[in-house]
XYZ file of C-alpha atoms in Angstrom:
716
model
C 0.000 0.000 0.000
C 2.995 2.265 0.526
C 3.299 2.976 -3.171
C -0.143 4.537 -3.131
C 1.014 7.256 -0.763
C 3.046 10.394 -1.279
C 4.344 13.065 1.065
C 2.325 16.309 1.197
C 3.864 19.450 -0.184
C 1.916 21.993 1.852
C 2.399 23.198 5.385
C -0.334 22.498 7.931
C 0.156 25.959 9.340
C -0.589 27.869 6.148
C -4.237 28.079 7.181
C -3.251 30.291 10.119
C -0.918 32.497 8.113
C -3.399 35.354 8.085
C -3.838 35.010 11.825
C -0.095 35.345 12.377
C -0.069 38.483 10.234
C -3.040 39.912 12.135
C -1.866 39.956 15.692
C -1.012 36.529 17.067
C 1.723 36.966 19.647
C 4.183 34.100 19.168
C 5.182 32.335 22.363
C 8.798 31.251 22.078
C 10.420 28.645 24.263
C 13.860 27.257 24.884
C 14.157 23.964 23.065
C 14.579 21.110 25.540
C 14.186 18.022 23.394
C 16.521 16.051 21.140
C 18.464 17.944 18.509
C 19.375 17.086 14.956
C 22.933 16.516 13.803
C 23.570 20.265 13.675
C 22.332 20.785 17.199
C 19.420 22.925 16.008
C 15.694 22.720 15.973
C 14.127 22.314 12.555
C 10.672 22.180 11.006
C 8.886 19.206 9.514
C 5.733 19.965 7.519
C 5.859 23.563 8.709
C 5.640 22.847 12.445
C 8.452 23.411 14.905
C 9.429 19.915 15.938
C 12.131 18.077 17.777
C 14.220 15.673 15.734
C 13.449 14.404 12.258
C 11.893 11.524 10.399
C 15.039 9.497 10.919
C 15.355 10.300 14.592
C 15.628 6.945 16.370
C 13.928 6.375 19.665
C 13.335 3.409 21.911
C 10.213 4.740 23.500
C 8.178 7.787 24.484
C 10.194 10.965 25.109
C 7.963 13.871 26.081
C 4.353 12.630 26.336
C 1.524 14.783 27.517
C -0.140 11.816 29.169
C 2.461 9.080 29.733
C 1.937 5.363 30.097
C 1.871 3.537 33.425
C 5.548 2.532 33.079
C 6.591 6.171 32.776
C 4.766 7.182 35.926
C 7.256 5.374 38.171
C 8.543 8.309 40.147
C 7.902 11.946 40.907
C 11.216 12.822 39.307
C 10.260 11.237 35.997
C 6.921 12.998 35.984
C 8.545 16.343 36.712
C 11.064 15.778 33.921
C 8.220 15.066 31.529
C 6.433 18.246 32.598
C 9.565 20.355 32.186
C 10.050 18.972 28.667
C 6.615 20.157 27.495
C 6.698 23.213 25.202
C 4.315 25.227 27.373
C 6.719 25.089 30.340
C 9.263 27.291 28.578
C 6.790 30.171 28.314
C 5.193 29.827 31.735
C 6.246 33.295 32.948
C 5.030 34.953 29.766
C 1.660 33.231 30.042
C 1.142 34.330 33.633
C 2.128 37.902 32.728
C -0.419 37.954 29.886
C -3.144 36.526 32.127
C -2.509 39.222 34.755
C -2.527 41.937 32.065
C -5.734 40.846 30.308
C -9.018 39.369 31.491
C -9.328 37.334 28.298
C -6.622 35.298 26.611
C -6.772 33.265 23.397
C -4.158 30.545 23.115
C -3.740 28.491 19.988
C -1.457 25.711 21.141
C -0.370 22.898 18.885
C -1.155 19.313 19.744
C 1.265 18.112 22.415
C 2.088 21.548 23.803
C 0.776 20.653 27.271
C -1.762 23.491 27.403
C -4.624 21.395 28.821
C -2.693 19.864 31.717
C -0.130 22.555 32.521
C -1.857 25.935 32.243
C -4.313 25.185 35.098
C -1.341 24.197 37.278
C 0.500 27.417 36.378
C -2.580 29.382 37.465
C -2.756 27.425 40.710
C 0.913 28.071 41.516
C 0.516 31.774 40.679
C -2.252 32.123 43.257
C -4.973 32.972 40.764
C -7.397 30.623 42.510
C -7.097 32.101 46.002
C -10.577 33.642 45.769
C -12.250 31.172 43.466
C -11.754 27.916 41.604
C -10.201 27.320 38.209
C -12.753 25.725 35.874
C -11.528 23.827 32.806
C -14.245 22.731 30.380
C -14.072 19.828 27.952
C -16.623 18.906 25.266
C -16.573 15.223 26.335
C -16.769 13.525 29.717
C -14.030 10.990 28.945
C -11.593 13.876 28.326
C -12.646 15.690 31.516
C -12.079 12.560 33.599
C -8.782 11.383 32.076
C -7.183 14.849 32.090
C -8.267 15.429 35.711
C -6.659 12.140 36.725
C -3.421 13.092 35.002
C -3.261 16.563 36.587
C -4.026 15.110 40.028
C -1.068 12.734 39.588
C 1.199 15.626 38.637
C 0.033 17.519 41.720
C 0.781 14.394 43.799
C -2.685 14.533 45.325
C -5.718 12.300 45.458
C -8.286 12.893 42.754
C -11.068 14.991 44.268
C -8.785 17.014 46.542
C -6.786 19.808 44.879
C -7.845 18.557 41.458
C -11.268 17.092 40.710
C -13.834 16.701 37.981
C -17.572 17.080 37.592
C -19.516 15.467 34.790
C -23.191 14.648 34.621
C -24.147 12.456 37.615
C -20.548 12.203 38.832
C -18.967 14.781 41.126
C -15.421 13.989 42.187
C -14.635 17.232 44.017
C -14.451 18.485 47.592
C -14.298 21.766 49.507
C -10.512 21.700 48.942
C -10.763 21.457 45.135
C -9.073 24.344 43.337
C -8.876 22.985 39.766
C -12.142 21.585 38.510
C -12.408 19.847 35.145
C -15.942 19.558 33.792
C -18.016 19.203 30.664
C -19.116 22.430 28.995
C -22.746 21.410 29.500
C -22.281 21.201 33.266
C -20.835 24.713 33.517
C -23.744 25.997 31.454
C -26.174 24.423 33.931
C -24.301 26.172 36.751
C -24.814 29.479 34.958
C -28.584 28.982 35.334
C -28.131 29.301 39.095
C -25.504 32.060 38.967
C -25.012 34.080 35.787
C -21.918 35.727 37.261
C -20.249 32.339 37.922
C -18.956 33.647 41.258
C -17.486 30.289 42.279
C -14.731 30.771 39.707
C -11.758 33.090 39.414
C -10.616 31.615 36.100
C -12.567 29.775 33.414
C -10.582 27.937 30.761
C -12.657 26.881 27.767
C -10.573 24.136 26.205
C -10.954 22.557 22.755
C -12.832 25.658 21.594
C -12.549 24.580 17.958
C -15.093 21.802 18.547
C -17.766 24.507 18.811
C -20.375 22.493 20.678
C -23.659 24.289 21.385
C -22.812 24.507 25.100
C -19.368 25.991 24.431
C -20.771 28.550 21.982
C -23.346 29.680 24.538
C -20.649 29.800 27.240
C -18.627 32.240 25.116
C -21.460 34.747 25.438
C -22.187 33.884 29.086
C -18.595 34.426 30.280
C -18.278 37.673 28.308
C -21.374 39.008 30.021
C -20.224 37.699 33.425
C -16.928 39.570 32.980
C -18.788 42.775 32.130
C -21.210 42.491 35.048
C -18.417 41.744 37.521
C -16.562 44.861 36.411
C -19.720 46.981 36.770
C -20.316 45.630 40.283
C -16.642 45.916 41.314
C -16.478 42.183 42.006
C -13.489 39.868 41.625
C -12.506 39.944 37.926
C -13.250 36.810 35.942
C -10.295 35.609 33.892
C -11.239 33.726 30.719
C -8.783 31.600 28.733
C -9.894 30.113 25.419
C -7.624 27.367 24.097
C -7.533 25.200 21.006
C -5.120 23.630 18.566
C -6.926 24.721 15.422
C -9.396 27.522 16.151
C -9.959 30.400 13.730
C -7.951 32.874 15.777
C -9.010 35.901 13.696
C -12.694 35.141 14.218
C -12.287 34.530 17.959
C -10.057 37.581 18.327
C -12.678 39.890 16.816
C -15.374 38.404 19.046
C -13.449 38.796 22.310
C -11.628 41.960 21.256
C -8.169 40.598 22.085
C -5.093 39.288 20.314
C -4.236 35.630 20.233
C -1.125 33.836 21.390
C 0.491 31.047 19.446
C 2.208 28.205 21.291
C 4.508 25.781 19.528
C 3.639 22.316 20.500
C 4.146 19.001 18.869
C 7.219 17.476 20.477
C 7.784 14.865 17.762
C 7.711 14.979 13.970
C 4.865 13.375 12.070
C 5.379 12.234 8.506
C 2.161 12.676 6.513
C 1.282 10.368 3.628
C -1.584 11.014 1.208
C -3.151 8.495 -1.149
C -1.919 9.078 -4.699
C -5.321 8.174 -6.137
C -8.851 8.792 -4.922
C -10.242 5.753 -3.077
C -13.805 4.643 -3.852
C -14.018 2.542 -0.658
C -12.334 4.242 2.291
C -12.971 1.257 4.580
C -11.138 -1.103 2.243
C -8.305 1.421 1.851
C -8.090 1.704 5.638
C -7.924 -2.064 6.084
C -5.224 -2.556 3.431
C -3.168 0.302 4.880
C -3.416 -1.191 8.372
C -2.055 -4.573 7.389
C 0.701 -3.004 5.325
C 1.726 -1.165 8.504
C 1.360 -4.364 10.503
C 3.742 -6.267 8.217
C 6.369 -3.553 7.888
C 6.640 -1.652 11.172
C 7.799 -2.709 14.660
C 5.141 -4.236 16.884
C 5.458 -1.425 19.454
C 4.125 1.065 16.881
C 0.471 1.109 17.903
C -2.147 2.259 15.388
C -5.075 4.671 15.779
C -7.748 4.522 13.062
C -10.433 7.183 12.694
C -13.831 5.870 11.568
C -17.362 7.301 11.660
C -19.465 5.360 14.154
C -20.159 2.370 16.358
C -21.432 -0.022 13.697
C -18.530 0.738 11.375
C -16.027 0.303 14.207
C -17.473 -3.010 15.406
C -17.577 -4.417 11.865
C -13.987 -3.303 11.190
C -12.805 -4.777 14.504
C -14.278 -8.144 13.575
C -12.618 -8.036 10.144
C -9.219 -7.155 11.607
C -9.353 -9.999 14.118
C -10.344 -12.503 11.444
C -7.644 -11.393 8.996
C -5.000 -11.314 11.721
C -5.777 -14.933 12.607
C -5.720 -16.308 9.074
C -3.533 -14.191 6.810
C -0.601 -12.922 8.840
C 2.318 -15.284 9.430
C 5.313 -14.667 11.696
C 3.960 -11.231 12.571
C 3.096 -9.836 15.998
C -0.401 -10.454 17.291
C -2.964 -7.653 17.413
C -5.131 -6.310 20.209
C -8.119 -4.358 18.848
C -9.870 -1.736 20.999
C -12.959 0.246 19.960
C -13.410 3.782 21.258
C -16.731 5.601 20.815
C -19.095 7.605 23.011
C -21.636 4.845 23.699
C -18.986 2.370 24.831
C -19.048 1.642 28.596
C -16.505 3.789 30.405
C -14.408 0.836 31.602
C -14.188 -0.345 27.993
C -13.232 3.155 26.825
C -10.326 3.227 29.247
C -8.932 -0.139 28.070
C -7.293 1.461 25.032
C -5.098 3.592 27.325
C -3.328 0.519 28.721
C -0.090 -0.648 27.067
C -0.264 -3.678 24.769
C 1.454 -6.921 25.864
C 4.954 -7.679 24.578
C 5.101 -8.589 20.872
C 1.525 -7.379 20.336
C 0.293 -4.326 18.457
C -2.492 -2.198 19.878
C -5.020 -1.065 17.268
C -7.568 1.532 18.396
C -10.647 2.134 16.228
C -12.127 5.468 17.216
C -14.650 8.100 16.232
C -13.711 11.785 16.467
C -13.806 11.320 20.262
C -10.039 10.646 19.947
C -9.243 13.812 17.983
C -8.524 16.031 20.956
C -7.449 16.199 24.605
C -7.013 12.486 25.294
C -3.669 10.907 24.485
C -3.561 7.187 23.771
C -0.072 5.999 24.774
C 1.961 4.049 22.243
C 0.288 5.384 19.093
C 2.886 5.937 16.372
C 0.681 5.477 13.306
C -2.630 7.169 12.501
C -4.898 6.117 9.637
C -7.361 8.874 8.794
C -10.378 7.776 6.761
C -11.280 11.423 6.164
C -14.922 11.000 7.182
C -17.103 11.780 10.193
C -20.741 11.133 11.017
C -22.530 14.437 11.452
C -26.091 15.296 12.447
C -27.631 18.323 10.735
C -31.052 19.710 11.673
C -33.306 21.410 9.122
C -35.718 23.911 10.747
C -37.966 23.970 7.666
C -38.609 20.205 7.609
C -37.860 19.252 11.211
C -35.518 16.575 9.881
C -32.357 15.469 11.653
C -30.077 14.409 8.835
C -27.456 11.908 9.984
C -24.846 11.578 7.295
C -21.283 10.474 6.796
C -19.483 13.570 5.490
C -15.946 14.753 4.869
C -14.020 16.174 7.799
C -12.589 19.699 7.756
C -8.932 20.573 7.210
C -8.679 21.516 10.884
C -9.935 18.077 11.919
C -7.493 16.498 9.485
C -4.550 18.140 11.243
C -5.968 17.333 14.665
C -6.065 13.663 13.724
C -2.577 13.858 12.292
C -1.242 15.203 15.585
C -2.292 12.057 17.428
C 0.665 10.244 15.813
C 3.272 12.526 17.366
C 2.365 12.537 21.031
C 4.766 9.842 22.272
C 7.437 9.675 19.575
C 7.997 10.368 15.871
C 5.093 8.921 13.910
C 3.310 8.682 10.598
C -0.174 9.700 9.506
C -1.694 7.836 6.546
C -4.561 9.620 4.838
C -6.839 7.568 2.611
C -7.580 10.667 0.528
C -5.449 12.673 -1.881
C -3.856 16.060 -1.311
C -6.247 17.518 -3.905
C -9.254 16.098 -2.042
C -8.015 17.602 1.206
C -7.623 21.009 -0.415
C -11.352 20.875 -1.172
C -12.306 20.206 2.487
C -13.846 23.110 4.391
C -11.201 24.811 6.543
C -13.120 24.573 9.833
C -16.076 22.374 10.796
C -19.451 24.084 10.850
C -20.327 25.039 14.452
C -22.891 22.740 16.035
C -25.161 25.655 16.890
C -25.612 26.341 13.145
C -26.675 22.757 12.385
C -28.699 21.760 15.465
C -32.163 22.137 16.897
C -31.664 25.067 19.284
C -34.960 24.715 21.163
C -33.198 23.746 24.431
C -30.655 26.544 24.009
C -33.378 29.158 23.565
C -35.197 27.893 26.685
C -31.993 27.959 28.758
C -31.192 31.508 27.666
C -34.733 32.669 28.434
C -34.366 31.123 31.904
C -31.262 33.321 32.281
C -33.333 36.323 31.249
C -31.696 36.497 27.820
C -33.562 36.785 24.543
C -31.823 34.579 22.000
C -32.493 37.212 19.326
C -30.202 39.699 21.075
C -27.665 37.290 22.587
C -24.025 37.848 21.663
C -23.308 34.658 19.707
C -19.898 33.993 18.173
C -21.852 32.680 15.175
C -25.525 33.587 15.179
C -28.071 30.865 14.269
C -30.259 31.651 11.277
C -33.470 33.667 11.868
C -35.417 30.640 10.606
C -33.814 28.355 13.231
C -34.568 30.825 16.028
C -38.130 31.406 14.837
C -38.769 27.657 14.672
C -37.415 27.210 18.210
C -39.589 30.009 19.619
C -42.692 28.650 17.878
C -42.004 25.174 19.238
C -41.624 26.519 22.777
C -44.828 28.528 22.400
C -46.739 25.434 21.258
C -45.401 23.595 24.333
C -46.666 26.409 26.557
C -43.174 27.466 27.650
C -43.170 30.874 25.958
C -45.696 33.601 25.214
C -45.404 36.395 22.640
C -42.871 34.346 20.690
C -43.083 36.520 17.571
C -42.670 39.873 19.359
C -41.067 40.016 22.814
C -40.666 36.389 23.983
C -41.455 35.821 27.629
C -41.010 32.681 29.684
C -44.261 31.375 31.189
C -44.444 29.820 34.685
C -44.647 26.440 32.925
C -41.575 27.319 30.866
C -39.670 28.263 34.021
C -40.479 24.825 35.440
C -39.412 23.173 32.176
C -36.052 24.947 32.356
C -35.371 23.261 35.708
C -34.932 19.927 33.926
C -31.672 19.205 32.039
C -33.751 17.855 29.157
C -35.114 18.600 25.732
C -38.207 20.801 26.344
C -40.475 18.082 24.894
C -39.370 15.648 27.595
C -39.631 18.303 30.328
C -43.262 18.813 29.298
C -43.893 15.040 29.588
C -42.759 15.028 33.215
C -44.771 18.111 34.112
C -47.887 16.549 32.554
C -47.372 13.052 34.012
C -49.294 13.612 37.300
C -52.464 14.381 35.286
C -52.221 10.928 33.712
C -51.183 9.181 36.951
C -47.933 7.942 35.378
C -45.096 9.928 36.949
C -43.155 6.795 37.977
C -43.367 5.403 34.453
C -42.575 8.689 32.769
C -39.524 9.304 34.963
C -38.125 5.942 33.856
C -39.017 6.393 30.196
C -37.642 9.936 29.896
C -34.447 8.841 31.653
C -33.894 6.127 29.040
C -34.842 8.422 26.139
C -32.339 11.084 27.268
C -29.394 8.698 26.979
C -27.911 6.515 24.283
C -29.248 3.269 22.848
C -29.620 0.572 25.518
C -29.721 -2.316 23.035
C -26.461 -3.980 22.002
C -26.404 -5.084 18.373
C -23.982 -7.956 17.923
C -22.805 -8.699 14.398
C -21.650 -12.182 15.399
C -24.681 -13.062 17.541
C -27.482 -11.159 15.841
C -30.074 -13.955 16.209
C -29.287 -14.434 19.906
C -29.552 -10.687 20.468
C -32.902 -10.475 18.669
C -34.307 -13.333 20.759
C -33.092 -11.721 23.977
C -34.589 -8.351 23.042
C -37.910 -9.921 22.020
C -38.595 -10.759 25.679
C -39.094 -7.058 26.372
C -41.211 -6.184 23.332
C -44.487 -4.402 23.962
C -47.377 -4.735 21.526
C -47.835 -0.966 21.813
C -44.383 -0.115 20.443
C -40.895 1.036 21.312
C -41.472 3.462 24.179
C -43.159 0.839 26.311
C -40.527 -1.701 25.243
C -37.892 0.645 26.653
C -39.955 0.975 29.810
C -40.058 -2.834 30.121
C -36.268 -3.021 29.755
C -35.625 -0.370 32.370
C -38.154 -1.812 34.825
C -36.478 -5.223 34.577
C -33.046 -3.604 34.970
C -34.165 -1.824 38.138
C -35.153 -5.165 39.690
C -31.885 -6.887 38.795
C -29.082 -7.371 41.313
C -26.286 -8.725 39.098
C -26.666 -6.066 36.455
C -23.493 -6.782 34.450
C -24.308 -10.466 34.015
C -27.962 -9.721 33.297
C -27.103 -7.067 30.688
C -24.551 -9.366 29.053
C -27.068 -12.219 28.798
C -29.747 -9.926 27.379
C -27.488 -7.974 24.969
C -28.103 -4.686 26.773
C -25.685 -1.835 27.403
C -24.827 -1.747 31.113
C -23.340 1.749 30.931
C -26.340 3.310 29.207
C -28.845 1.658 31.538
C -26.800 2.670 34.594
C -26.646 6.172 33.155
C -30.446 6.158 32.739
C -30.785 5.099 36.372
C -28.633 8.059 37.434
C -30.631 10.394 35.199
C -33.841 9.160 36.802
C -32.493 9.959 40.275
C -31.653 13.503 39.235
C -35.026 13.980 37.537
C -36.767 12.689 40.656
C -34.933 15.314 42.719
C -36.186 18.058 40.388
C -39.730 16.625 40.496
C -39.664 16.640 44.309
C -38.263 20.174 44.367
C -41.152 21.308 42.167
C -43.587 19.475 44.475
C -45.083 17.425 41.627
C -47.254 14.453 42.515
C -45.517 11.085 42.167
C -47.976 8.416 41.072
C -48.202 5.282 38.926
C -50.667 3.979 36.363
C -49.805 0.316 37.011
C -50.628 -1.721 33.927
C -52.847 0.937 32.364
C -50.338 1.773 29.623
C -52.862 3.869 27.693
C -52.112 6.589 30.238
C -48.414 6.530 29.303
C -49.244 6.688 25.597
C -51.623 9.614 26.134
C -49.009 11.428 28.181
C -46.493 11.014 25.336
C -48.844 13.054 23.153
C -48.506 16.073 25.461
C -44.858 16.600 24.547
C -44.588 14.811 21.203
C -47.808 16.014 19.524
C -45.733 17.410 16.631
C -44.437 13.873 16.030
C -47.583 12.108 14.797
C -47.520 10.094 11.570
C -50.284 8.430 9.556
C -49.959 5.202 7.548
C -50.367 5.630 3.775
C -51.573 3.123 1.200
C -48.016 2.448 -0.012
C -47.017 1.434 3.559
C -45.027 4.629 4.085
C -45.947 6.995 6.909
C -46.698 10.676 6.420
C -45.858 13.018 9.305
C -48.757 15.315 10.181
C -46.405 18.237 10.864
C -43.971 18.811 8.011
C -45.619 16.284 5.648
C -42.525 14.064 5.435
C -42.736 10.536 4.007
C -40.891 7.996 6.131
C -40.508 4.369 7.120
C -40.348 2.923 10.619
C -36.703 2.427 11.631
C -35.404 -1.169 11.393
C -34.659 -1.169 15.147
C -38.382 -0.783 15.971
C -40.501 -3.647 17.315
C -42.949 -2.850 14.484
C -40.370 -3.188 11.693
C -41.464 -5.816 9.184
C -44.499 -6.684 11.287
C -47.702 -4.929 12.282
C -48.151 -1.388 10.923
C -50.371 0.771 13.140
C -52.544 3.344 11.423
C -51.340 6.187 13.647
C -48.069 6.397 15.524
C -46.107 8.856 17.607
C -42.312 8.928 17.267
C -39.342 10.387 19.160
C -37.422 11.670 16.140
C -37.184 11.521 12.377
C -33.736 11.011 10.891
C -32.514 10.910 7.333
C -29.818 8.364 6.494
C -30.374 6.669 3.137
C -34.086 7.482 3.599
C -36.361 9.058 6.214
C -36.772 6.870 9.294
C -39.024 7.280 12.316
C -37.213 6.235 15.488
C -38.861 4.978 18.707
C -42.487 4.708 17.636
C -45.637 3.894 19.597
C -49.189 3.236 18.412
C -51.819 5.812 19.367
C -55.564 6.194 18.892
C -56.451 9.248 16.776
C -59.295 10.313 19.065
C -56.746 10.880 21.844
C -55.345 13.888 19.979
C -58.466 16.028 20.436
C -58.728 14.844 24.046
C -55.126 15.434 25.112
C -53.909 18.289 22.867
C -57.029 19.994 21.475
C -54.965 22.970 20.240
C -52.972 20.676 17.923
C -55.779 19.969 15.425
C -56.687 23.650 15.350
C -53.127 24.826 14.712
C -52.536 22.357 11.918
C -56.044 22.455 10.412
C -56.301 18.672 10.406
C -58.956 16.293 11.590
C -58.013 12.918 12.953
C -60.700 10.300 13.336
C -60.693 6.622 14.250
């Protein structure tokens, strides 16, 4: 496969050339790593790097997150910290932070910005009157980075350094550095818009542009302004990323950016000479070419698009490794994706046994923050699975699309964290030149209904909020109309105002539709059932689909099927889970995801606390499941579909033709005349996910305003 690749001719840093010309302050450091034969530092692919492609090494030199063998003494750990690029400009960073309330730092992969800057702030006394918050887009990053920083501080996790993610708080009164998900900090802002618990807020991985991070940009700017007006302790804000559009961020925050050299090891980049029609096949061939021709301690990280693709590829790799490779090291394959149980996610961070190669198959969860020790080769498929919401149709389009150039370089950087490495791209240089430079922010391609409700709860009208990138007027109008139809907002088209019901809905960390279900549940005597169902719906898929044991999995899942549809099937699964003592064994035998069900259980506990705080009645409908189905209509009345003569369904709102998703209990079986669904997604065609049969006469009974608004008449 090597002949199909060629070295790139362009520098990865050309995309930030304009930023350098327009005010980035370069952060220089004294070089502390290996030198080339002339005793000087040199550049590979346009990035300041230590050593060259021929630089020999017997193991990791300057890792950001070292392996277990490297963490053998405090001295070793301190040496590793001192070797990080960010350490050389520590004084300059602290000076800039004291001079300015806001700092933008574009630090290359491997610079040490995520782990070291919070510790610099701690040592400088910037947390004497408040904590240092460090946000991450993903919980796995928040947890792993917190553990690493706690080790470097030689303290127990939860003391000086802790983390807080949804349903897991590993902090104490002594915690000064607190890692957390961006969503959690946003929830804190609902209670205190000034974020008075914090002296410094570091928004890491800003380039990912999640909805929560984008909203936090505006929240922290306003908190800074209000603190100054009230003569309170200034709030320091640090925005960090490896690939953010520094010009765009600089204009928004009104400050200059700082550039931090980072990658401690060179990465050789190889592009495919010819366009590949099947990126999965190209990935597989490239992997086994690497496996035959590189040392076994060169672990491989492969970027793929999703769970199903990863599981199928893992099975193929194991089969090929058993049959086709002779006198070559064995392989250990580890998947890494968001829905994987946390203990399984962490397995890929362990070193591979002697004479075995670790192969990690990951989604874009591995692009940033987390360092997987041992990785020397990266195979980039060039694709990502992205969800895009259309306000006009109400469709969530889930498609496999090309990554951006920024993501491409993020992935490339994963190969140079431990030692010199190589990145193999299964796309040509010309194809990469056609990629968009930065990924489209999530807030511009998502349903912003929850965001609008949260901002209204903060007393902020979304139409006047200071967004880094403002959602389209159509997206905002659709969100306000949806909230008005749910009873959360009045005067949506003029001066939107949160209703008492809307204020209650904002108390729940849920999509407004699901909040409405819980608030309506006491009327239908099904609060216990709705708490369980909403908890499951707010998490990831609880069913495990096994490629190897598909028939066994289908039989196991059939035990929970409800004749009424998927929502009550999920309720049956969760009810059985709640009664089980040996949950891991039970979930394994029934092909269910232990992590997602345990997560749902934790969600239910939190929702119950909110329900009790709001003094809502807690009751149960027993076996009268019609009450649950009627209650579903209160929040999901926009999601009704009617069976057509050609066996397709037509959605009442939006008039979209769709089929029931293959994962449904109704797929290929009974087709109800009227159904209610959780969401409609477009993959190769429109699919209705999580459907339940309803009686049409219930619509006029439960949501009489619905038929009037849509000028339709449902009859049995």
